[in-house]
Amino acid sequence: MRGNSPQRTLRSQLRAVLAIAKKDALHFLRYPLSAAFQVLQPIIWLTPVYFMGRSFAGAGGSGGFAAYAGTGDYMSFIIVGAVLSSYDSAVLWGMGYALKTEMDAGTLESNWLTPVPRPLFLVGQTLASLALTTLTSAGVVALGWLLFGFRVTGDVFLAALVTLPLLVALYGFGFAFAGLVLLLKEANTLVDVSSFALPLLSGAQFPVQVLPPLLLPLSLALPLTYGYDAVRGLLLGTKTLVPIAYEVGILLVFMGLMGVLGYTVFKRVERRCQRLGTIGMH
Amino acid sequence: MPPTPFQPSPISQLRALLAVTRKNWIIFLRYPNWLVVFIIWPVLFPLGYIFTAKALGGPEGGAVGNFSALSGTSDYLSYIVIGSTFYMWLNLTLWDVGFQLRQEQLRGTLESNWLAPVPRLSLLVGGSLLSLGTSLFFLAVTAVGFRLFFGVNLVSENVGLLLLILALSVGSIYGIGFAFASLVLRFREANALVFLVRGVFMIFCGVTYPLEVLPGWMQSVASVLPLTYAIGAIRAVTLHGAGFADIAPKLIRLAVFAAVLPVLGVAAFYLMERRARHTGSLGHF
């Protein structure tokens, strides 16, 4: 007689996702030094930019920057970019790096034998890091206000709404990226380079108009560029590349495209690894 | 009759050192990601600061004059590349040297290697030899990459003086690396410590901006960090054509750092070793 296979319900899947998030949160809190440092890290990146801005500023402030961005408040411009890019890192790290950590610890194969859909594993692994990113971002904004005079003048709620399709598009990227980690068995360099290059090309630190002609098309092909630009336009009243309504439309298209594409790539790679029996290798 | 205890000779110690280097070399080759680290990162990393500087300078470069008045050069591209290359060298050393004992700990091989009849320091120095070789390769790739893509010439006519600055910097950077490796084993945490230590150097050493924009107390901190002098000396030689006499005060300070920091690094290592033996914490992770 065959045993009854467990019935997957929405509730059981939600429990599984929360269990994964809880496991990651426990693991994170186990290293308190690392936890405390999550808030300090963005400030360490922002401080050199602050002083660099001062070295270019004249008596009248940052006129050079204002000519590009439509605001001379370069620190608020950069802090908004830093907060948004910490979310994009959370998704990439959450999926790609967590996969590698499980590979190294030798727990990936056994976890994947449980009756939980694998994509759900990946989503679960980003939940703790997204919650944590929200907390640390609040810390960064508070420190940014205190140290660098960060302030927003626009509609925060509307800006938060614009980040939703951006986040879904990032999940698409994350799935494709996790597939790549499964194939290459290496995550550090991939995560490092992509989580550095994506915000760089999308203008997390500067208006993309300064990019050379060779890189500008790449930047304009990335959804993040429009996400950063629209959010800044709404929060800081900066000059946007195209009207904000168009940028939101572009984000929605990217969201659908990347969601499907990323998921398909991941499933195909996963099937290939199952066939070759390489899931546990590292 | 009890067996004669194994007596390590200088040759056996050297063999152990080379064996550690060889082991690290094999691991290094096993993961071809080093190609990305050494070829893409040197060019990719400074770009964020370079483009930010370009934006701060304005569409017509009108604000570059303010930067020039403080730094003595309007060539902010070369200025930033020199600073960020030194910063990345330190960063690589912190990861390679600082993380290697921790990696053994995570793999569960540190305790067994610790029991081998070789000086424990060879575990640390063996890995550093490979790190030094790869770092030199990294520096060469940076110089070639920026020459090719941006037309920046990082090698001045006074090559001998540049090599002297680099040689003195090696002592300082690896001294910091040794001490850092011990710190990582003590706290069993590498990521946060790397971010913290490299962050201190990034902020205080004028990697992307002239030190004059820092408040007084921050300039005082900068004056006790070796990278401040290394970066300042290279910029003086490359961007202003300075000679030996012009940068002699910086070289003297760098020489003192190069002599003192490795000794402090080794002392930190032995302190950590003694503590680990007392607490039995070497295999914990």
XYZ file of C-alpha atoms in Angstrom, chain A residues 30-35 37 40-41 43-45 47-59 61-68 74 78 93 97 100 104 184-186 188-190 192-194 196-197 200 205-207 209-212 215 282, chain B residues 30-31 33-34 36-37 40-41 44-60 63-64 66-68 70 76 80 87 99 102 106 187-189 191-200 202-203 208-210 213-215 218 285:
120
model
C 23.259 34.323 16.279
C 25.958 36.727 15.042
C 25.100 39.978 16.864
C 28.151 41.840 15.556
C 26.936 41.294 12.031
C 23.386 42.348 12.969
C 26.738 46.324 11.577
C 26.495 51.091 10.097
C 27.494 49.635 6.754
C 26.726 54.978 6.586
C 30.288 53.841 5.934
C 29.522 53.899 2.200
C 30.326 59.163 4.401
C 33.020 59.219 1.663
C 30.423 60.455 -0.839
C 29.457 63.215 1.571
C 33.055 64.416 1.822
C 33.598 64.002 -1.894
C 30.577 66.252 -2.444
C 32.097 68.823 -0.123
C 35.333 68.800 -2.092
C 33.368 69.766 -5.240
C 31.006 72.216 -3.558
C 31.551 75.945 -3.870
C 30.191 78.839 -1.831
C 26.493 74.697 -2.761
C 26.477 71.796 -5.222
C 25.554 73.704 -8.378
C 27.269 71.162 -10.645
C 25.164 68.304 -9.309
C 21.969 70.370 -9.457
C 22.507 71.000 -13.162
C 22.241 67.233 -13.764
C 23.096 65.246 -3.417
C 22.200 59.255 -2.781
C 21.630 37.821 -1.418
C 23.690 33.441 -1.450
C 25.136 28.601 -1.646
C 28.123 24.461 1.800
C 28.191 27.528 -11.167
C 28.274 26.466 -7.464
C 29.671 29.839 -6.559
C 30.116 35.285 -3.562
C 31.627 36.792 -6.672
C 28.373 36.654 -8.598
C 29.250 40.867 -5.195
C 29.594 41.875 -8.829
C 25.887 41.930 -9.675
C 27.465 46.287 -7.247
C 27.002 46.591 -11.014
C 25.881 51.354 -10.479
C 24.689 57.085 -6.616
C 24.433 59.547 -9.495
C 22.125 60.697 -12.300
C 23.052 61.076 -17.628
C 26.734 61.094 -16.600
C 27.265 57.560 -17.933
C 29.356 57.264 -21.114
C 26.938 52.256 -20.768
C 29.787 22.520 -4.077
C 39.354 25.427 -8.303
C 37.033 28.454 -8.338
C 35.733 33.396 -10.040
C 39.194 34.852 -9.368
C 36.270 38.161 -12.277
C 37.853 39.424 -9.054
C 36.549 43.096 -13.585
C 36.732 44.509 -10.032
C 34.382 48.285 -11.859
C 34.928 49.422 -8.277
C 36.180 53.011 -8.855
C 33.471 53.669 -11.449
C 30.840 54.464 -8.802
C 33.047 57.196 -7.346
C 34.231 58.406 -10.754
C 30.677 58.866 -12.072
C 29.596 60.499 -8.806
C 32.551 62.887 -9.112
C 31.547 63.603 -12.714
C 27.993 64.412 -11.570
C 29.294 66.613 -8.746
C 31.527 68.398 -11.248
C 28.513 69.408 -13.356
C 27.787 69.100 -17.111
C 30.513 71.553 -18.106
C 32.626 72.625 -10.077
C 35.905 70.763 -10.767
C 36.660 73.695 -6.330
C 38.083 70.162 -6.193
C 41.260 71.302 -7.908
C 41.761 71.600 -2.549
C 39.869 63.649 -10.388
C 40.213 58.522 -7.378
C 41.780 50.556 -0.827
C 39.547 35.034 6.288
C 38.306 31.300 9.639
C 34.373 26.559 9.026
C 35.013 36.925 17.166
C 34.212 34.118 14.679
C 32.856 36.719 12.287
C 32.024 39.945 7.082
C 31.183 42.607 9.660
C 34.829 43.004 10.677
C 35.981 43.421 7.069
C 33.298 46.047 6.489
C 34.264 47.861 9.666
C 38.041 47.878 9.152
C 37.969 48.729 5.456
C 35.286 51.345 6.188
C 37.597 53.111 8.637
C 37.821 54.357 3.304
C 36.553 57.285 5.364
C 38.339 59.615 -3.007
C 38.741 63.154 -1.669
C 41.415 65.493 -0.298
C 37.606 68.589 3.681
C 37.694 66.466 6.859
C 37.157 68.089 10.257
C 39.212 63.176 11.512
C 32.017 28.167 14.707
